[in-house]
GROMACS .gro file of C-alpha atoms in nm:
model
  446
    1MET     CA    1  -3.084   1.782  -1.749
    2ALA     CA    2  -3.106   1.403  -1.602
    3THR     CA    3  -3.475   1.319  -1.535
    4THR     CA    4  -3.575   1.184  -1.215
    5THR     CA    5  -3.623   0.834  -1.370
    6THR     CA    6  -3.241   0.859  -1.521
    7LYS     CA    7  -3.113   0.985  -1.163
    8ALA     CA    8  -3.281   0.661  -1.005
    9VAL     CA    9  -3.156   0.403  -1.284
   10GLU     CA   10  -2.819   0.566  -1.235
   11ALA     CA   11  -2.844   0.531  -0.834
   12ALA     CA   12  -2.937   0.171  -0.868
   13ALA     CA   13  -2.644   0.104  -1.128
   14ALA     CA   14  -2.361   0.248  -0.944
   15PRO     CA   15  -2.323  -0.006  -0.676
   16ALA     CA   16  -2.334  -0.281  -0.918
   17ARG     CA   17  -2.102  -0.100  -1.157
   18PHE     CA   18  -1.837  -0.002  -0.890
   19LEU     CA   19  -1.845  -0.382  -0.791
   20ARG     CA   20  -1.815  -0.532  -1.125
   21GLU     CA   21  -1.565  -0.296  -1.300
   22PRO     CA   22  -1.466  -0.017  -1.043
   23LEU     CA   23  -1.187   0.136  -1.242
   24ALA     CA   24  -1.393   0.166  -1.528
   25PHE     CA   25  -1.664   0.354  -1.310
   26LEU     CA   26  -1.411   0.564  -1.192
   27ASP     CA   27  -1.266   0.672  -1.515
   28ASP     CA   28  -1.640   0.732  -1.664
   29LEU     CA   29  -1.691   0.971  -1.331
   30ALA     CA   30  -1.335   1.133  -1.417
   31ALA     CA   31  -1.443   1.195  -1.795
   32ARG     CA   32  -1.756   1.358  -1.661
   33GLY     CA   33  -1.573   1.639  -1.482
   34ASP     CA   34  -1.325   1.728  -1.184
   35VAL     CA   35  -1.619   1.701  -0.910
   36VAL     CA   36  -1.882   1.473  -1.017
   37PRO     CA   37  -2.208   1.429  -0.821
   38PHE     CA   38  -2.390   1.066  -0.848
   39ARG     CA   39  -2.559   0.828  -0.582
   40MET     CA   40  -2.522   0.505  -0.456
   41LEU     CA   41  -2.850   0.366  -0.401
   42ARG     CA   42  -2.994   0.605  -0.110
   43THR     CA   43  -2.660   0.783  -0.047
   44LYS     CA   44  -2.572   1.114  -0.203
   45ALA     CA   45  -2.223   1.078  -0.337
   46LEU     CA   46  -1.936   1.344  -0.475
   47PHE     CA   47  -1.651   1.214  -0.666
   48VAL     CA   48  -1.336   1.454  -0.624
   49ASN     CA   49  -1.076   1.458  -0.886
   50ARG     CA   50  -0.947   1.822  -0.845
   51PRO     CA   51  -0.609   1.856  -0.643
   52ASP     CA   52  -0.743   2.182  -0.436
   53ALA     CA   53  -1.052   1.979  -0.387
   54ILE     CA   54  -0.915   1.689  -0.288
   55ARG     CA   55  -0.668   1.866  -0.052
   56ARG     CA   56  -0.973   2.042   0.093
   57VAL     CA   57  -1.139   1.698   0.189
   58LEU     CA   58  -0.833   1.524   0.328
   59MET     CA   59  -0.673   1.799   0.553
   60ASN     CA   60  -1.027   1.866   0.701
   61THR     CA   61  -1.031   1.582   0.928
   62GLU     CA   62  -1.365   1.713   1.128
   63GLY     CA   63  -1.542   1.783   0.818
   64TYR     CA   64  -1.487   1.491   0.629
   65VAL     CA   65  -1.438   1.169   0.860
   66LYS     CA   66  -1.394   0.785   0.826
   67GLU     CA   67  -1.764   0.652   0.832
   68GLY     CA   68  -1.975   0.478   0.623
   69PRO     CA   69  -2.000   0.121   0.488
   70PHE     CA   70  -1.646   0.126   0.391
   71TRP     CA   71  -1.486   0.227   0.698
   72ARG     CA   72  -1.734   0.052   0.954
   73ALA     CA   73  -1.611  -0.284   0.730
   74MET     CA   74  -1.272  -0.192   0.769
   75ARG     CA   75  -1.297  -0.145   1.146
   76ALA     CA   76  -1.478  -0.476   1.183
   77LEU     CA   77  -1.178  -0.673   1.008
   78LEU     CA   78  -0.882  -0.453   1.104
   79GLY     CA   79  -1.004  -0.333   1.452
   80GLU     CA   80  -0.991   0.026   1.613
   81SER     CA   81  -0.631   0.146   1.523
   82VAL     CA   82  -0.471   0.441   1.394
   83THR     CA   83  -0.579   0.379   1.022
   84THR     CA   84  -0.917   0.293   1.100
   85THR     CA   85  -1.017   0.548   1.379
   86ASP     CA   86  -1.104   0.930   1.360
   87GLY     CA   87  -1.122   1.206   1.626
   88GLU     CA   88  -0.961   1.204   1.962
   89VAL     CA   89  -0.911   0.818   1.963
   90TRP     CA   90  -0.701   0.868   1.625
   91ALA     CA   91  -0.490   1.169   1.752
   92ALA     CA   92  -0.408   0.972   2.081
   93GLN     CA   93  -0.296   0.668   1.903
   94ARG     CA   94  -0.134   0.872   1.630
   95ARG     CA   95   0.093   1.056   1.873
   96PRO     CA   96   0.300   0.760   1.986
   97VAL     CA   97   0.336   0.600   1.646
   98GLN     CA   98   0.410   0.917   1.471
   99ARG     CA   99   0.730   0.964   1.702
  100ILE     CA  100   0.886   0.600   1.601
  101PHE     CA  101   0.846   0.717   1.263
  102ASP     CA  102   0.948   1.075   1.276
  103ALA     CA  103   1.265   0.916   1.484
  104HIS     CA  104   1.327   0.643   1.245
  105SER     CA  105   1.673   0.564   1.190
  106TYR     CA  106   1.796   0.426   0.866
  107ASP     CA  107   2.106   0.308   1.007
  108TRP     CA  108   1.913  -0.005   1.143
  109SER     CA  109   1.667  -0.049   0.901
  110VAL     CA  110   1.881  -0.047   0.573
  111PRO     CA  111   2.085  -0.306   0.669
  112LEU     CA  112   1.830  -0.519   0.798
  113ILE     CA  113   1.627  -0.491   0.498
  114GLY     CA  114   1.933  -0.551   0.283
  115ASP     CA  115   2.031  -0.841   0.467
  116LEU     CA  116   1.697  -1.008   0.461
  117THR     CA  117   1.690  -0.980   0.068
  118HIS     CA  118   2.020  -1.115   0.019
  119ARG     CA  119   1.945  -1.417   0.224
  120MET     CA  120   1.678  -1.449  -0.074
  121LEU     CA  121   1.904  -1.408  -0.307
  122ASP     CA  122   2.158  -1.681  -0.187
  123ARG     CA  123   1.839  -1.945  -0.227
  124TRP     CA  124   1.791  -1.769  -0.595
  125GLU     CA  125   2.164  -1.856  -0.670
  126GLU     CA  126   2.120  -2.201  -0.534
  127GLU     CA  127   1.794  -2.329  -0.645
  128VAL     CA  128   1.690  -2.110  -0.935
  129ARG     CA  129   1.761  -2.211  -1.297
  130PRO     CA  130   1.822  -1.910  -1.549
  131SER     CA  131   1.532  -2.066  -1.762
  132ASP     CA  132   1.287  -2.092  -1.446
  133ALA     CA  133   1.019  -1.838  -1.457
  134VAL     CA  134   1.036  -1.699  -1.079
  135ASP     CA  135   0.694  -1.584  -0.972
  136ILE     CA  136   0.823  -1.251  -0.802
  137GLY     CA  137   0.534  -1.137  -0.641
  138GLN     CA  138   0.540  -1.439  -0.405
  139GLN     CA  139   0.874  -1.435  -0.349
  140LEU     CA  140   0.855  -1.079  -0.201
  141ARG     CA  141   0.540  -1.151  -0.039
  142ALA     CA  142   0.772  -1.411   0.143
  143LEU     CA  143   1.067  -1.170   0.223
  144ASN     CA  144   0.824  -0.901   0.346
  145LEU     CA  145   0.666  -1.089   0.584
  146ARG     CA  146   1.016  -1.155   0.741
  147ILE     CA  147   1.117  -0.790   0.709
  148GLY     CA  148   0.785  -0.692   0.905
  149ALA     CA  149   0.849  -0.937   1.164
  150ARG     CA  150   1.179  -0.795   1.235
  151ILE     CA  151   1.069  -0.433   1.208
  152ILE     CA  152   0.774  -0.487   1.456
  153SER     CA  153   0.933  -0.754   1.682
  154GLY     CA  154   1.286  -0.748   1.612
  155THR     CA  155   1.236  -1.134   1.569
  156ASP     CA  156   1.192  -1.414   1.293
  157ASP     CA  157   0.848  -1.503   1.261
  158ALA     CA  158   0.807  -1.889   1.224
  159THR     CA  159   0.449  -1.869   1.112
  160SER     CA  160   0.489  -1.632   0.833
  161GLY     CA  161   0.357  -1.912   0.588
  162ASP     CA  162   0.051  -1.926   0.809
  163PHE     CA  163   0.025  -1.558   0.822
  164GLY     CA  164   0.020  -1.508   0.457
  165ARG     CA  165  -0.185  -1.794   0.336
  166ALA     CA  166  -0.491  -1.668   0.622
  167PHE     CA  167  -0.413  -1.326   0.480
  168GLU     CA  168  -0.497  -1.423   0.124
  169VAL     CA  169  -0.838  -1.572   0.255
  170TRP     CA  170  -0.934  -1.270   0.455
  171HIS     CA  171  -0.791  -1.033   0.190
  172ASP     CA  172  -1.039  -1.164  -0.064
  173ALA     CA  173  -1.318  -1.162   0.155
  174ALA     CA  174  -1.244  -0.802   0.296
  175ALA     CA  175  -1.230  -0.679  -0.084
  176ALA     CA  176  -1.566  -0.828  -0.148
  177PHE     CA  177  -1.726  -0.700   0.154
  178ALA     CA  178  -1.588  -0.308   0.165
  179LYS     CA  179  -1.724  -0.293  -0.189
  180LEU     CA  180  -2.082  -0.457  -0.116
  181PRO     CA  181  -2.110  -0.440   0.273
  182PHE     CA  182  -2.406  -0.728   0.296
  183PRO     CA  183  -2.471  -0.979   0.447
  184PRO     CA  184  -2.363  -0.822   0.798
  185LEU     CA  185  -2.054  -0.946   0.942
  186ASN     CA  186  -2.222  -1.098   1.241
  187TRP     CA  187  -2.420  -1.339   1.023
  188PRO     CA  188  -2.288  -1.675   1.047
  189THR     CA  189  -2.244  -1.718   0.703
  190PRO     CA  190  -1.982  -1.965   0.524
  191ARG     CA  191  -1.794  -1.662   0.405
  192ARG     CA  192  -1.767  -1.495   0.782
  193ARG     CA  193  -1.665  -1.837   0.929
  194LYS     CA  194  -1.400  -1.845   0.661
  195VAL     CA  195  -1.288  -1.497   0.749
  196ARG     CA  196  -1.298  -1.550   1.135
  197ALA     CA  197  -1.064  -1.862   1.089
  198ALA     CA  198  -0.830  -1.632   0.891
  199GLU     CA  199  -0.841  -1.385   1.135
  200ARG     CA  200  -0.751  -1.645   1.435
  201ALA     CA  201  -0.462  -1.781   1.202
  202MET     CA  202  -0.323  -1.415   1.164
  203ASP     CA  203  -0.388  -1.308   1.524
  204ALA     CA  204  -0.207  -1.667   1.634
  205SER     CA  205   0.111  -1.573   1.386
  206LEU     CA  206   0.128  -1.200   1.564
  207PHE     CA  207   0.098  -1.377   1.920
  208SER     CA  208   0.392  -1.617   1.837
  209MET     CA  209   0.584  -1.317   1.694
  210LEU     CA  210   0.509  -1.144   2.041
  211VAL     CA  211   0.579  -1.438   2.253
  212GLU     CA  212   0.897  -1.517   2.091
  213ARG     CA  213   1.000  -1.146   2.143
  214LEU     CA  214   0.902  -1.162   2.505
  215ARG     CA  215   1.135  -1.448   2.542
  216GLN     CA  216   1.445  -1.196   2.471
  217PRO     CA  217   1.660  -1.127   2.800
  218ALA     CA  218   1.535  -0.804   2.999
  219GLY     CA  219   1.741  -0.501   3.052
  220GLY     CA  220   1.965  -0.287   2.853
  221GLU     CA  221   1.902  -0.033   2.599
  222PRO     CA  222   1.543  -0.032   2.446
  223GLY     CA  223   1.506  -0.202   2.112
  224VAL     CA  224   1.487  -0.015   1.773
  225ASP     CA  225   1.180  -0.232   1.669
  226VAL     CA  226   0.848  -0.085   1.699
  227LEU     CA  227   0.710  -0.291   1.963
  228SER     CA  228   1.002  -0.204   2.212
  229GLN     CA  229   0.968   0.139   2.134
  230LEU     CA  230   0.594   0.137   2.183
  231ILE     CA  231   0.669  -0.010   2.524
  232ALA     CA  232   0.959   0.254   2.627
  233SER     CA  233   0.766   0.533   2.534
  234GLY     CA  234   0.518   0.481   2.842
  235ASP     CA  235   0.237   0.637   2.602
  236GLU     CA  236  -0.084   0.414   2.711
  237ALA     CA  237  -0.286   0.535   2.448
  238VAL     CA  238  -0.171   0.215   2.273
  239THR     CA  239   0.003  -0.001   2.520
  240ALA     CA  240  -0.280   0.026   2.813
  241ASN     CA  241  -0.531  -0.175   2.627
  242PRO     CA  242  -0.409  -0.525   2.475
  243ALA     CA  243  -0.682  -0.511   2.215
  244VAL     CA  244  -0.576  -0.146   2.071
  245LEU     CA  245  -0.214  -0.266   2.116
  246ARG     CA  246  -0.292  -0.581   1.884
  247ASP     CA  247  -0.489  -0.363   1.640
  248ASN     CA  248  -0.197  -0.138   1.595
  249LEU     CA  249   0.065  -0.393   1.544
  250MET     CA  250  -0.173  -0.619   1.335
  251ASN     CA  251  -0.213  -0.289   1.096
  252LEU     CA  252   0.174  -0.241   1.103
  253ARG     CA  253   0.211  -0.593   0.990
  254LEU     CA  254  -0.027  -0.581   0.722
  255GLY     CA  255   0.120  -0.234   0.595
  256THR     CA  256   0.499  -0.357   0.612
  257TYR     CA  257   0.344  -0.677   0.361
  258GLU     CA  258   0.063  -0.612   0.142
  259ASN     CA  259   0.125  -0.260  -0.040
  260GLN     CA  260   0.509  -0.309  -0.063
  261SER     CA  261   0.483  -0.656  -0.212
  262THR     CA  262   0.230  -0.565  -0.475
  263ALA     CA  263   0.387  -0.226  -0.553
  264LEU     CA  264   0.749  -0.414  -0.594
  265ALA     CA  265   0.569  -0.678  -0.837
  266TRP     CA  266   0.458  -0.376  -1.039
  267LEU     CA  267   0.781  -0.243  -1.018
  268TRP     CA  268   0.949  -0.553  -1.175
  269TYR     CA  269   0.660  -0.590  -1.415
  270TRP     CA  270   0.752  -0.222  -1.566
  271VAL     CA  271   1.133  -0.228  -1.542
  272THR     CA  272   1.136  -0.551  -1.729
  273ARG     CA  273   0.895  -0.444  -1.995
  274GLU     CA  274   1.138  -0.128  -2.052
  275PRO     CA  275   1.518  -0.256  -2.056
  276ARG     CA  276   1.668   0.060  -2.068
  277VAL     CA  277   1.523   0.140  -1.725
  278PHE     CA  278   1.650  -0.224  -1.577
  279GLU     CA  279   1.983  -0.137  -1.727
  280ARG     CA  280   1.999   0.218  -1.543
  281MET     CA  281   1.861   0.074  -1.208
  282ALA     CA  282   2.122  -0.191  -1.210
  283GLU     CA  283   2.391   0.024  -1.327
  284GLU     CA  284   2.335   0.236  -1.043
  285ALA     CA  285   2.296  -0.014  -0.776
  286ARG     CA  286   2.629  -0.220  -0.872
  287SER     CA  287   2.798   0.137  -0.899
  288VAL     CA  288   2.671   0.227  -0.531
  289LEU     CA  289   2.687  -0.077  -0.371
  290ASP     CA  290   3.002  -0.217  -0.558
  291GLY     CA  291   2.945  -0.585  -0.447
  292ARG     CA  292   2.873  -0.526  -0.062
  293GLN     CA  293   2.611  -0.530   0.182
  294ILE     CA  294   2.392  -0.187   0.161
  295VAL     CA  295   2.422   0.051   0.453
  296ALA     CA  296   2.227   0.357   0.542
  297GLU     CA  297   2.428   0.606   0.353
  298ASP     CA  298   2.389   0.402   0.025
  299PHE     CA  299   1.998   0.490   0.029
  300HIS     CA  300   2.014   0.848  -0.052
  301ARG     CA  301   2.254   0.778  -0.342
  302LEU     CA  302   1.992   0.536  -0.516
  303THR     CA  303   1.815   0.849  -0.705
  304TYR     CA  304   1.713   0.646  -0.994
  305THR     CA  305   1.582   0.336  -0.821
  306THR     CA  306   1.378   0.556  -0.583
  307ALA     CA  307   1.248   0.747  -0.919
  308ALA     CA  308   1.154   0.414  -1.002
  309VAL     CA  309   0.974   0.321  -0.719
  310ARG     CA  310   0.805   0.664  -0.718
  311GLU     CA  311   0.652   0.612  -1.088
  312THR     CA  312   0.546   0.253  -0.998
  313LEU     CA  313   0.324   0.419  -0.732
  314ARG     CA  314   0.174   0.665  -0.967
  315ILE     CA  315   0.130   0.479  -1.258
  316CYS     CA  316  -0.013   0.156  -1.060
  317PRO     CA  317  -0.094   0.305  -0.679
  318THR     CA  318  -0.167   0.016  -0.461
  319ILE     CA  319  -0.416   0.235  -0.257
  320TRP     CA  320  -0.678   0.320  -0.562
  321VAL     CA  321  -0.948   0.449  -0.386
  322LEU     CA  322  -1.007   0.697  -0.071
  323MET     CA  323  -1.330   0.753   0.125
  324ARG     CA  324  -1.462   0.977   0.325
  325GLU     CA  325  -1.798   1.089   0.476
  326ALA     CA  326  -1.913   1.451   0.531
  327ALA     CA  327  -1.967   1.533   0.872
  328GLU     CA  328  -2.123   1.886   0.816
  329HIS     CA  329  -2.210   2.126   0.540
  330ASP     CA  330  -1.952   2.261   0.278
  331GLU     CA  331  -1.922   2.347  -0.084
  332ILE     CA  332  -1.668   2.216  -0.300
  333ALA     CA  333  -1.639   2.378  -0.671
  334GLY     CA  334  -1.983   2.487  -0.622
  335HIS     CA  335  -2.154   2.163  -0.529
  336ARG     CA  336  -2.322   2.160  -0.202
  337VAL     CA  337  -2.205   1.904   0.046
  338THR     CA  338  -2.440   1.781   0.319
  339PRO     CA  339  -2.383   1.577   0.635
  340GLY     CA  340  -2.375   1.202   0.510
  341THR     CA  341  -2.226   1.264   0.184
  342LEU     CA  342  -1.991   1.008   0.061
  343MET     CA  343  -1.686   1.164  -0.094
  344LEU     CA  344  -1.509   0.963  -0.317
  345MET     CA  345  -1.122   1.030  -0.413
  346SER     CA  346  -0.922   0.815  -0.653
  347PRO     CA  347  -0.524   0.821  -0.670
  348TYR     CA  348  -0.564   0.586  -0.997
  349THR     CA  349  -0.735   0.837  -1.173
  350ILE     CA  350  -0.586   1.140  -1.044
  351HIS     CA  351  -0.243   0.990  -1.110
  352ARG     CA  352  -0.348   0.916  -1.475
  353ASP     CA  353  -0.453   1.284  -1.559
  354ALA     CA  354  -0.295   1.416  -1.825
  355ARG     CA  355  -0.326   1.765  -1.707
  356HIS     CA  356  -0.069   1.686  -1.424
  357TRP     CA  357   0.129   1.404  -1.604
  358PRO     CA  358   0.224   1.451  -1.945
  359ASP     CA  359   0.186   1.106  -2.125
  360PRO     CA  360   0.035   0.960  -1.812
  361LEU     CA  361   0.033   0.602  -1.935
  362ARG     CA  362   0.400   0.601  -2.003
  363PHE     CA  363   0.610   0.451  -1.729
  364ASP     CA  364   0.900   0.698  -1.699
  365PRO     CA  365   1.102   0.727  -1.389
  366GLU     CA  366   1.290   1.021  -1.559
  367ARG     CA  367   1.006   1.269  -1.450
  368TRP     CA  368   1.102   1.231  -1.110
  369LEU     CA  369   1.465   1.318  -1.167
  370GLY     CA  370   1.501   1.705  -1.069
  371LYS     CA  371   1.204   1.911  -0.918
  372ARG     CA  372   0.957   1.634  -0.801
  373PRO     CA  373   0.644   1.681  -0.996
  374GLU     CA  374   0.373   1.656  -0.752
  375HIS     CA  375   0.522   1.993  -0.598
  376GLY     CA  376   0.325   2.223  -0.868
  377GLY     CA  377   0.054   2.253  -0.630
  378GLY     CA  378  -0.241   2.088  -0.474
  379ILE     CA  379  -0.242   1.744  -0.435
  380ASN     CA  380  -0.188   1.511  -0.744
  381TYR     CA  381   0.015   1.244  -0.616
  382ILE     CA  382  -0.131   1.068  -0.295
  383PRO     CA  383  -0.006   0.693  -0.325
  384PHE     CA  384  -0.030   0.697   0.047
  385GLY     CA  385  -0.314   0.951   0.103
  386ALA     CA  386  -0.254   1.335   0.239
  387GLY     CA  387  -0.330   1.552   0.514
  388PRO     CA  388  -0.322   1.450   0.882
  389HIS     CA  389  -0.447   1.088   0.787
  390VAL     CA  390  -0.148   1.039   0.547
  391CYS     CA  391   0.054   0.682   0.618
  392LEU     CA  392   0.264   0.739   0.878
  393ALA     CA  393   0.465   0.488   0.718
  394GLY     CA  394   0.461   0.627   0.370
  395ASN     CA  395   0.870   0.704   0.386
  396PHE     CA  396   0.975   0.386   0.507
  397ALA     CA  397   0.769   0.199   0.278
  398ILE     CA  398   0.957   0.373   0.024
  399GLN     CA  399   1.305   0.288   0.165
  400GLN     CA  400   1.181  -0.070   0.208
  401MET     CA  401   1.083  -0.074  -0.172
  402VAL     CA  402   1.416   0.075  -0.276
  403VAL     CA  403   1.666  -0.143  -0.087
  404ILE     CA  404   1.489  -0.474  -0.207
  405ALA     CA  405   1.497  -0.352  -0.554
  406ALA     CA  406   1.870  -0.212  -0.559
  407THR     CA  407   1.972  -0.501  -0.379
  408ILE     CA  408   1.827  -0.747  -0.625
  409ALA     CA  409   1.953  -0.529  -0.948
  410SER     CA  410   2.295  -0.522  -0.765
  411ARG     CA  411   2.361  -0.920  -0.789
  412PHE     CA  412   2.086  -1.041  -1.075
  413ASP     CA  413   2.013  -0.978  -1.461
  414VAL     CA  414   1.652  -0.980  -1.453
  415THR     CA  415   1.434  -0.997  -1.760
  416ALA     CA  416   1.056  -1.056  -1.811
  417ALA     CA  417   0.939  -1.450  -1.843
  418THR     CA  418   0.650  -1.325  -2.072
  419LEU     CA  419   0.548  -0.988  -2.231
  420ARG     CA  420   0.193  -1.063  -2.216
  421PRO     CA  421   0.038  -0.741  -2.084
  422ALA     CA  422  -0.075  -0.752  -1.712
  423GLY     CA  423  -0.419  -0.622  -1.624
  424LEU     CA  424  -0.499  -0.411  -1.297
  425ASP     CA  425  -0.715  -0.593  -1.023
  426PRO     CA  426  -0.847  -0.360  -0.753
  427ARG     CA  427  -0.897  -0.508  -0.428
  428ILE     CA  428  -0.800  -0.410  -0.106
  429SER     CA  429  -0.480  -0.294  -0.301
  430MET     CA  430  -0.431  -0.278  -0.660
  431ARG     CA  431  -0.254  -0.599  -0.766
  432PRO     CA  432  -0.158  -0.743  -1.112
  433ASP     CA  433  -0.432  -0.979  -1.239
  434ARG     CA  434  -0.165  -1.234  -1.306
  435PRO     CA  435   0.151  -1.355  -1.148
  436VAL     CA  436   0.466  -1.129  -1.257
  437THR     CA  437   0.704  -1.387  -1.357
  438LEU     CA  438   1.104  -1.323  -1.428
  439HIS     CA  439   1.381  -1.506  -1.568
  440VAL     CA  440   1.662  -1.430  -1.302
  441SER     CA  441   2.031  -1.523  -1.343
  442PRO     CA  442   2.352  -1.393  -1.130
  443HIS     CA  443   2.516  -1.084  -1.246
  444ARG     CA  444   2.889  -1.167  -1.372
  445ASN     CA  445   3.128  -0.912  -1.425
  446ASP     CA  446   3.328  -0.929  -1.737
   0.00000   0.00000   0.00000
């Protein structure tokens, strides 16, 4: 049994360890058991790494809430949106947004994503030589900014480059603050001034996109973009307050950009390290698309590409940690939970647990063909969270990644520019710790 002195040392060391090497910290907790109590300075914490226990926390939105330093930081940086709120505020905002994604039609989004991807590939054909090392992450970030603008507002965003540059400043500062929320955000530090300037640039880009949308002729059927559907819904929980509308649109803007771009960079990292995987993905894409633009009916035929995307999100989940704060007394696996307890869960550790995933460090899309492995009970696959707060756009994110990956594979032969391993860089999302570079050349049918 740990002594009082040992517990005090562990409590003092935990925040520094989580800040310095968060994945090693999580691995150590997972090695100690399925449900592990620890302390973060004065805060009692519980690491939960068992599917039924994770389900208990994530399904109970009244007993476990989005409070604590992490969520206060996210609200300060992201506003009061469906992503960052709880309770009645969250429920009221969720309804109109959920209706949009429940009614989501592949008929318009699949061709749209495919068309914008083809435009990127046309530039590759004109500008990229087979010997060039293409930074695929950079390319996909620019592409996903354009996709996000069209999905959200139905317009092109002339300021996407400004948004992307500002986001990188914001992302680095947000990641540092989320891990160590000091000094307070209202202190006029140099870091805070940089963050505020980045936020203003991101807002200006969003405002520019919305102004362009409002310039479109009025009348006719409501558009299929998110903004048009929110306005047409007449639901004032999101549309009546300009600040709430801005916060939700900004979260959607980020949601169609950062995680998808990062996951796709990881996808190309893995499939080019496993040539047989790329060959099978390319064979499927070329057979299904047969040299033409992708349409909605093609999406469900891209089973192997979908498996490769799901496997990427398993082995390198972009959302690598989930946090809640206990709002009431509970008991989990024999451990007493008191109000204020920090509940820490990690897609990274549960996705790499050999009890749920045989040979978990091996990239193997075939494990997703046939019966889906996460259906074995509990929650052992949570790339978008789980429970009532599961990401509303999770299925759309899968679609976006599959369409982009298949479109690239249908037109280009792709190999790794270097086989040097990439490490995991856990910030707001789990990025590769170096650029993923590829050699690309147009595929020629013999």
